[in-house]
Amino acid sequence: AQKITQTQPGMFVQEKEAVTLDCTYDTSDPSYGLFWYKQPSSGEMIFLIYQGSYDQQNATEGRYSLNFQKARKSANLVISASQLGDSAMYFCAMREGGGSEKLVFGKGMKLTVNP
Amino acid sequence: EAQVTQNPRYLITVTGKKLTVTCSQNMNHEYMSWYRQDPGLGLRQIYYSMNVEVTDKGDVPEGYKVSRKEKRNFPLILESPSPNQTSLYFCASSTGGRSIQYFGAGTRLSVL
């Protein structure tokens, strides 16, 4: 079964608008971590934000916030005030418990910010 | 500057010619890992290492080898590359203890 699902293959947003990128996950482990990475056209993987399963508050990092809904098993990334430089692939990933450091990635989604 | 460095960034080779992709980190991280990225599949883990001389298979280890003789280095070895190993490869590292993984810039490999 797919553990990380990103159903939106692509999204378009106008510059300065907010955008939400969807991610749902599947795990029976009560301890896990959720990550978002950005991959611009140059190819590198850039860490954006992290949410632990026991964290009480939604994570925020500058213009990025994570809308964590544990009961729904969703971890949507919200980008406020989109910029042209936000155009990229975005990947949601999960690390399960049990001492494993392995990240399981979704298939990614492409965000295009229009001027 | 804290970073994960992969070399080479781009490589074109032929079937069966052994190659090594190097990965080095300067953050004294215990954990290092290799992933491959293929269109529509996201990233999949090839091998990982929890510390020096400790390595283990990930989800897609066939056709790859690794070694961890020093903490900072984690090379990926393709003994006999085949066209299905054409991919974008990433090395990542972290302090372990369920911390954030930082990725190298990637190595784009084409096997003809």
PDB file of C-alpha atoms in Angstrom:
ATOM      1  CA  ALA A   1       0.000   0.000   0.000  1.00  0.00           C
ATOM      2  CA  GLN A   2       1.203   3.454  -0.804  1.00  0.00           C
ATOM      3  CA  LYS A   3       2.371   5.138   2.347  1.00  0.00           C
ATOM      4  CA  ILE A   4       2.561   8.687   1.067  1.00  0.00           C
ATOM      5  CA  THR A   5       0.020   9.975  -1.399  1.00  0.00           C
ATOM      6  CA  GLN A   6       0.270  13.213  -3.295  1.00  0.00           C
ATOM      7  CA  THR A   7      -2.702  13.286  -5.612  1.00  0.00           C
ATOM      8  CA  GLN A   8      -2.139  16.623  -7.301  1.00  0.00           C
ATOM      9  CA  PRO A   9       0.263  16.097 -10.205  1.00  0.00           C
ATOM     10  CA  GLY A  10       0.468  19.811 -10.819  1.00  0.00           C
ATOM     11  CA  MET A  11      -0.854  23.122  -9.582  1.00  0.00           C
ATOM     12  CA  PHE A  12      -0.789  26.684 -10.793  1.00  0.00           C
ATOM     13  CA  VAL A  13      -0.949  29.715  -8.529  1.00  0.00           C
ATOM     14  CA  GLN A  14      -0.654  33.431  -9.028  1.00  0.00           C
ATOM     15  CA  GLU A  15       2.261  35.225  -7.494  1.00  0.00           C
ATOM     16  CA  LYS A  16       1.539  36.537  -3.969  1.00  0.00           C
ATOM     17  CA  GLU A  17      -1.345  34.122  -3.446  1.00  0.00           C
ATOM     18  CA  ALA A  18      -1.329  31.288  -0.914  1.00  0.00           C
ATOM     19  CA  VAL A  19      -1.327  27.682  -2.057  1.00  0.00           C
ATOM     20  CA  THR A  20      -1.912  24.353  -0.319  1.00  0.00           C
ATOM     21  CA  LEU A  21      -0.143  21.191  -1.425  1.00  0.00           C
ATOM     22  CA  ASP A  22      -1.847  17.997  -0.325  1.00  0.00           C
ATOM     23  CA  CYS A  23      -0.238  14.997   1.320  1.00  0.00           C
ATOM     24  CA  THR A  24      -1.869  12.023   2.987  1.00  0.00           C
ATOM     25  CA  TYR A  25      -0.013   9.246   4.686  1.00  0.00           C
ATOM     26  CA  ASP A  26      -0.611   5.785   5.998  1.00  0.00           C
ATOM     27  CA  THR A  27       1.068   4.268   9.014  1.00  0.00           C
ATOM     28  CA  SER A  28       0.141   2.216  12.045  1.00  0.00           C
ATOM     29  CA  ASP A  29       3.157   3.482  13.957  1.00  0.00           C
ATOM     30  CA  PRO A  30       2.220   6.070  16.606  1.00  0.00           C
ATOM     31  CA  SER A  31       5.661   7.678  16.294  1.00  0.00           C
ATOM     32  CA  TYR A  32       6.550   9.148  12.930  1.00  0.00           C
ATOM     33  CA  GLY A  33       7.794  12.282  11.260  1.00  0.00           C
ATOM     34  CA  LEU A  34       6.585  14.112   8.208  1.00  0.00           C
ATOM     35  CA  PHE A  35       8.746  16.191   5.917  1.00  0.00           C
ATOM     36  CA  TRP A  36       8.389  18.415   2.911  1.00  0.00           C
ATOM     37  CA  TYR A  37      11.192  18.889   0.421  1.00  0.00           C
ATOM     38  CA  LYS A  38      11.423  21.212  -2.546  1.00  0.00           C
ATOM     39  CA  GLN A  39      13.163  20.252  -5.765  1.00  0.00           C
ATOM     40  CA  PRO A  40      13.757  23.147  -8.183  1.00  0.00           C
ATOM     41  CA  SER A  41      14.597  22.531 -11.821  1.00  0.00           C
ATOM     42  CA  SER A  42      18.285  22.482 -10.899  1.00  0.00           C
ATOM     43  CA  GLY A  43      17.596  19.169  -9.177  1.00  0.00           C
ATOM     44  CA  GLU A  44      18.701  19.528  -5.581  1.00  0.00           C
ATOM     45  CA  MET A  45      16.453  18.483  -2.702  1.00  0.00           C
ATOM     46  CA  ILE A  46      15.856  21.300  -0.247  1.00  0.00           C
ATOM     47  CA  PHE A  47      14.390  20.625   3.198  1.00  0.00           C
ATOM     48  CA  LEU A  48      11.431  22.895   3.960  1.00  0.00           C
ATOM     49  CA  ILE A  49       9.601  21.797   7.080  1.00  0.00           C
ATOM     50  CA  TYR A  50       9.182  18.967   9.578  1.00  0.00           C
ATOM     51  CA  GLN A  51       6.277  17.796  11.748  1.00  0.00           C
ATOM     52  CA  GLY A  52       6.571  15.136  14.408  1.00  0.00           C
ATOM     53  CA  SER A  53       3.580  12.959  15.178  1.00  0.00           C
ATOM     54  CA  TYR A  54       3.583  14.038  18.812  1.00  0.00           C
ATOM     55  CA  ASP A  55       4.011  17.713  18.109  1.00  0.00           C
ATOM     56  CA  GLN A  56       1.088  19.629  19.534  1.00  0.00           C
ATOM     57  CA  GLN A  57       1.309  22.559  17.196  1.00  0.00           C
ATOM     58  CA  ASN A  58       1.530  22.790  13.452  1.00  0.00           C
ATOM     59  CA  ALA A  59       5.038  23.439  12.226  1.00  0.00           C
ATOM     60  CA  THR A  60       5.920  26.751  10.619  1.00  0.00           C
ATOM     61  CA  GLU A  61       9.072  27.922   8.853  1.00  0.00           C
ATOM     62  CA  GLY A  62       8.834  31.403   7.408  1.00  0.00           C
ATOM     63  CA  ARG A  63       6.322  31.324   4.549  1.00  0.00           C
ATOM     64  CA  TYR A  64       5.838  27.580   4.949  1.00  0.00           C
ATOM     65  CA  SER A  65       3.421  25.985   7.359  1.00  0.00           C
ATOM     66  CA  LEU A  66       2.227  22.443   7.736  1.00  0.00           C
ATOM     67  CA  ASN A  67      -1.464  21.790   8.249  1.00  0.00           C
ATOM     68  CA  PHE A  68      -1.232  18.588  10.275  1.00  0.00           C
ATOM     69  CA  GLN A  69      -4.499  16.721  10.750  1.00  0.00           C
ATOM     70  CA  LYS A  70      -3.567  13.553  12.550  1.00  0.00           C
ATOM     71  CA  ALA A  71      -6.989  11.906  12.551  1.00  0.00           C
ATOM     72  CA  ARG A  72      -7.263  12.385   8.809  1.00  0.00           C
ATOM     73  CA  LYS A  73      -3.623  11.389   8.301  1.00  0.00           C
ATOM     74  CA  SER A  74      -2.908  14.466   6.261  1.00  0.00           C
ATOM     75  CA  ALA A  75       0.061  16.806   6.288  1.00  0.00           C
ATOM     76  CA  ASN A  76      -0.614  19.544   3.799  1.00  0.00           C
ATOM     77  CA  LEU A  77       2.005  22.168   3.036  1.00  0.00           C
ATOM     78  CA  VAL A  78       0.799  25.746   2.909  1.00  0.00           C
ATOM     79  CA  ILE A  79       2.908  28.340   1.140  1.00  0.00           C
ATOM     80  CA  SER A  80       1.837  31.880   1.851  1.00  0.00           C
ATOM     81  CA  ALA A  81       2.515  34.752  -0.535  1.00  0.00           C
ATOM     82  CA  SER A  82       3.850  32.628  -3.388  1.00  0.00           C
ATOM     83  CA  GLN A  83       6.943  33.802  -5.197  1.00  0.00           C
ATOM     84  CA  LEU A  84       8.188  32.966  -8.671  1.00  0.00           C
ATOM     85  CA  GLY A  85      11.065  31.093  -7.061  1.00  0.00           C
ATOM     86  CA  ASP A  86       8.587  28.707  -5.464  1.00  0.00           C
ATOM     87  CA  SER A  87       8.027  27.053  -8.840  1.00  0.00           C
ATOM     88  CA  ALA A  88       9.393  23.551  -8.307  1.00  0.00           C
ATOM     89  CA  MET A  89       8.560  19.940  -7.531  1.00  0.00           C
ATOM     90  CA  TYR A  90       7.456  19.342  -3.970  1.00  0.00           C
ATOM     91  CA  PHE A  91       7.799  16.044  -2.167  1.00  0.00           C
ATOM     92  CA  CYS A  92       6.121  14.873   1.002  1.00  0.00           C
ATOM     93  CA  ALA A  93       8.003  12.209   2.960  1.00  0.00           C
ATOM     94  CA  MET A  94       7.497  10.182   6.111  1.00  0.00           C
ATOM     95  CA  ARG A  95       9.859   8.578   8.549  1.00  0.00           C
ATOM     96  CA  GLU A  96       8.343   5.848  10.668  1.00  0.00           C
ATOM     97  CA  GLY A  97       9.390   4.853  14.158  1.00  0.00           C
ATOM     98  CA  GLY A  98      11.318   1.807  15.278  1.00  0.00           C
ATOM     99  CA  GLY A  99      14.669   3.544  15.031  1.00  0.00           C
ATOM    100  CA  SER A 100      14.631   3.682  11.256  1.00  0.00           C
ATOM    101  CA  GLU A 101      15.916   6.812   9.608  1.00  0.00           C
ATOM    102  CA  LYS A 102      14.524   5.869   6.205  1.00  0.00           C
ATOM    103  CA  LEU A 103      12.351   8.398   4.437  1.00  0.00           C
ATOM    104  CA  VAL A 104       9.466   7.165   2.307  1.00  0.00           C
ATOM    105  CA  PHE A 105       8.589   9.691  -0.360  1.00  0.00           C
ATOM    106  CA  GLY A 106       5.463  10.503  -2.272  1.00  0.00           C
ATOM    107  CA  LYS A 107       5.624  10.854  -6.026  1.00  0.00           C
ATOM    108  CA  GLY A 108       5.752  14.608  -5.827  1.00  0.00           C
ATOM    109  CA  MET A 109       3.759  17.402  -7.359  1.00  0.00           C
ATOM    110  CA  LYS A 110       4.763  20.294  -9.581  1.00  0.00           C
ATOM    111  CA  LEU A 111       3.922  23.821  -8.525  1.00  0.00           C
ATOM    112  CA  THR A 112       4.048  26.644 -11.044  1.00  0.00           C
ATOM    113  CA  VAL A 113       3.819  30.218  -9.847  1.00  0.00           C
ATOM    114  CA  ASN A 114       2.595  32.643 -12.498  1.00  0.00           C
ATOM    115  CA  PRO A 115       3.475  36.345 -12.480  1.00  0.00           C
TER     116      PRO A 115
ATOM    117  CA  GLU B   1      29.538  25.678   5.098  1.00  0.00           C
ATOM    118  CA  ALA B   2      27.672  22.538   6.165  1.00  0.00           C
ATOM    119  CA  GLN B   3      27.007  20.411   3.144  1.00  0.00           C
ATOM    120  CA  VAL B   4      26.690  17.027   1.493  1.00  0.00           C
ATOM    121  CA  THR B   5      28.878  16.809  -1.593  1.00  0.00           C
ATOM    122  CA  GLN B   6      28.349  14.356  -4.397  1.00  0.00           C
ATOM    123  CA  ASN B   7      30.628  13.750  -7.344  1.00  0.00           C
ATOM    124  CA  PRO B   8      30.284  13.646 -10.211  1.00  0.00           C
ATOM    125  CA  ARG B   9      27.140  15.668 -10.837  1.00  0.00           C
ATOM    126  CA  TYR B  10      26.666  14.188 -14.285  1.00  0.00           C
ATOM    127  CA  LEU B  11      27.926  10.896 -15.658  1.00  0.00           C
ATOM    128  CA  ILE B  12      27.379   9.054 -18.913  1.00  0.00           C
ATOM    129  CA  THR B  13      28.764   5.547 -19.086  1.00  0.00           C
ATOM    130  CA  VAL B  14      28.301   2.261 -20.883  1.00  0.00           C
ATOM    131  CA  THR B  15      26.849  -1.002 -19.723  1.00  0.00           C
ATOM    132  CA  GLY B  16      29.218  -3.035 -17.571  1.00  0.00           C
ATOM    133  CA  LYS B  17      31.805  -0.365 -16.851  1.00  0.00           C
ATOM    134  CA  LYS B  18      32.284  -0.127 -13.088  1.00  0.00           C
ATOM    135  CA  LEU B  19      31.727   3.282 -11.563  1.00  0.00           C
ATOM    136  CA  THR B  20      31.709   4.969  -8.192  1.00  0.00           C
ATOM    137  CA  VAL B  21      29.701   7.970  -7.104  1.00  0.00           C
ATOM    138  CA  THR B  22      31.253   9.652  -4.107  1.00  0.00           C
ATOM    139  CA  CYS B  23      29.419  11.282  -1.219  1.00  0.00           C
ATOM    140  CA  SER B  24      31.025  13.288   1.532  1.00  0.00           C
ATOM    141  CA  GLN B  25      29.526  15.277   4.397  1.00  0.00           C
ATOM    142  CA  ASN B  26      31.245  17.735   6.694  1.00  0.00           C
ATOM    143  CA  MET B  27      28.680  17.747   9.496  1.00  0.00           C
ATOM    144  CA  ASN B  28      29.945  14.746  11.444  1.00  0.00           C
ATOM    145  CA  HIS B  29      26.676  12.952  10.759  1.00  0.00           C
ATOM    146  CA  GLU B  30      26.294   9.313  11.800  1.00  0.00           C
ATOM    147  CA  TYR B  31      23.582   8.424   9.333  1.00  0.00           C
ATOM    148  CA  MET B  32      24.050   8.437   5.565  1.00  0.00           C
ATOM    149  CA  SER B  33      21.859   7.103   2.821  1.00  0.00           C
ATOM    150  CA  TRP B  34      21.550   6.754  -0.940  1.00  0.00           C
ATOM    151  CA  TYR B  35      18.327   7.257  -2.866  1.00  0.00           C
ATOM    152  CA  ARG B  36      17.446   7.066  -6.508  1.00  0.00           C
ATOM    153  CA  GLN B  37      14.776   9.189  -8.135  1.00  0.00           C
ATOM    154  CA  ASP B  38      12.859   8.036 -11.172  1.00  0.00           C
ATOM    155  CA  PRO B  39       9.991   9.835 -12.936  1.00  0.00           C
ATOM    156  CA  GLY B  40       6.654   9.105 -11.313  1.00  0.00           C
ATOM    157  CA  LEU B  41       8.222   7.056  -8.516  1.00  0.00           C
ATOM    158  CA  GLY B  42       9.563   9.652  -6.123  1.00  0.00           C
ATOM    159  CA  LEU B  43      12.726   8.747  -4.253  1.00  0.00           C
ATOM    160  CA  ARG B  44      13.528   5.214  -3.175  1.00  0.00           C
ATOM    161  CA  GLN B  45      16.215   4.202  -0.738  1.00  0.00           C
ATOM    162  CA  ILE B  46      19.074   2.072  -2.063  1.00  0.00           C
ATOM    163  CA  TYR B  47      21.379   1.609   0.957  1.00  0.00           C
ATOM    164  CA  TYR B  48      21.959   3.298   4.244  1.00  0.00           C
ATOM    165  CA  SER B  49      24.572   3.422   6.968  1.00  0.00           C
ATOM    166  CA  MET B  50      23.982   4.074  10.645  1.00  0.00           C
ATOM    167  CA  ASN B  51      27.686   4.581  11.332  1.00  0.00           C
ATOM    168  CA  VAL B  52      31.180   3.539  10.265  1.00  0.00           C
ATOM    169  CA  GLU B  53      31.279  -0.069   9.056  1.00  0.00           C
ATOM    170  CA  VAL B  54      27.493  -0.384   9.543  1.00  0.00           C
ATOM    171  CA  THR B  55      25.521  -0.562   6.313  1.00  0.00           C
ATOM    172  CA  ASP B  56      22.233  -2.142   5.302  1.00  0.00           C
ATOM    173  CA  LYS B  57      19.963  -2.544   2.311  1.00  0.00           C
ATOM    174  CA  GLY B  58      17.154  -0.188   1.512  1.00  0.00           C
ATOM    175  CA  ASP B  59      14.251  -0.872  -0.807  1.00  0.00           C
ATOM    176  CA  VAL B  60      16.117  -1.183  -4.114  1.00  0.00           C
ATOM    177  CA  PRO B  61      19.665  -2.463  -3.397  1.00  0.00           C
ATOM    178  CA  GLU B  62      20.098  -4.790  -6.381  1.00  0.00           C
ATOM    179  CA  GLY B  63      23.067  -3.858  -8.538  1.00  0.00           C
ATOM    180  CA  TYR B  64      24.617  -1.515  -5.976  1.00  0.00           C
ATOM    181  CA  LYS B  65      27.281  -1.696  -3.303  1.00  0.00           C
ATOM    182  CA  VAL B  66      28.311   0.724  -0.623  1.00  0.00           C
ATOM    183  CA  SER B  67      31.016   1.065   1.984  1.00  0.00           C
ATOM    184  CA  ARG B  68      31.469   3.229   5.064  1.00  0.00           C
ATOM    185  CA  LYS B  69      35.101   3.185   6.069  1.00  0.00           C
ATOM    186  CA  GLU B  70      35.109   6.762   7.313  1.00  0.00           C
ATOM    187  CA  LYS B  71      32.346   8.709   8.934  1.00  0.00           C
ATOM    188  CA  ARG B  72      32.316  11.461   6.338  1.00  0.00           C
ATOM    189  CA  ASN B  73      32.306   9.302   3.186  1.00  0.00           C
ATOM    190  CA  PHE B  74      29.694   6.933   1.781  1.00  0.00           C
ATOM    191  CA  PRO B  75      30.450   5.966  -1.826  1.00  0.00           C
ATOM    192  CA  LEU B  76      27.936   4.224  -4.063  1.00  0.00           C
ATOM    193  CA  ILE B  77      29.433   1.568  -6.303  1.00  0.00           C
ATOM    194  CA  LEU B  78      27.907   0.132  -9.443  1.00  0.00           C
ATOM    195  CA  GLU B  79      30.001  -2.930 -10.290  1.00  0.00           C
ATOM    196  CA  SER B  80      28.335  -3.607 -13.636  1.00  0.00           C
ATOM    197  CA  PRO B  81      25.932  -0.790 -14.524  1.00  0.00           C
ATOM    198  CA  SER B  82      22.912  -1.530 -16.668  1.00  0.00           C
ATOM    199  CA  PRO B  83      20.532   0.832 -18.492  1.00  0.00           C
ATOM    200  CA  ASN B  84      17.858   0.369 -15.812  1.00  0.00           C
ATOM    201  CA  GLN B  85      20.201   2.119 -13.397  1.00  0.00           C
ATOM    202  CA  THR B  86      19.890   5.317 -15.384  1.00  0.00           C
ATOM    203  CA  SER B  87      18.519   7.666 -12.747  1.00  0.00           C
ATOM    204  CA  LEU B  88      19.067  10.675 -10.530  1.00  0.00           C
ATOM    205  CA  TYR B  89      20.925   9.674  -7.385  1.00  0.00           C
ATOM    206  CA  PHE B  90      20.942  11.476  -4.067  1.00  0.00           C
ATOM    207  CA  CYS B  91      23.085  11.063  -1.021  1.00  0.00           C
ATOM    208  CA  ALA B  92      21.655  12.237   2.291  1.00  0.00           C
ATOM    209  CA  SER B  93      22.938  12.512   5.826  1.00  0.00           C
ATOM    210  CA  SER B  94      21.681  13.276   9.308  1.00  0.00           C
ATOM    211  CA  THR B  95      22.811  13.108  12.887  1.00  0.00           C
ATOM    212  CA  GLY B  96      20.545  10.124  13.405  1.00  0.00           C
ATOM    213  CA  GLY B  97      18.181  10.115  16.331  1.00  0.00           C
ATOM    214  CA  ARG B  98      15.333  10.851  13.934  1.00  0.00           C
ATOM    215  CA  SER B  99      16.675  14.179  12.799  1.00  0.00           C
ATOM    216  CA  ILE B 100      16.355  16.036   9.513  1.00  0.00           C
ATOM    217  CA  GLN B 101      18.108  14.544   6.506  1.00  0.00           C
ATOM    218  CA  TYR B 102      20.071  16.855   4.282  1.00  0.00           C
ATOM    219  CA  PHE B 103      20.604  15.978   0.650  1.00  0.00           C
ATOM    220  CA  GLY B 104      23.453  16.396  -1.776  1.00  0.00           C
ATOM    221  CA  ALA B 105      22.900  18.145  -5.091  1.00  0.00           C
ATOM    222  CA  GLY B 106      22.325  14.881  -6.940  1.00  0.00           C
ATOM    223  CA  THR B 107      24.163  12.837  -9.568  1.00  0.00           C
ATOM    224  CA  ARG B 108      22.498  12.318 -12.910  1.00  0.00           C
ATOM    225  CA  LEU B 109      23.638   8.984 -14.309  1.00  0.00           C
ATOM    226  CA  SER B 110      22.992   7.668 -17.795  1.00  0.00           C
ATOM    227  CA  VAL B 111      23.974   4.102 -18.656  1.00  0.00           C
ATOM    228  CA  LEU B 112      24.001   3.426 -22.393  1.00  0.00           C
TER     229      LEU B 112
END
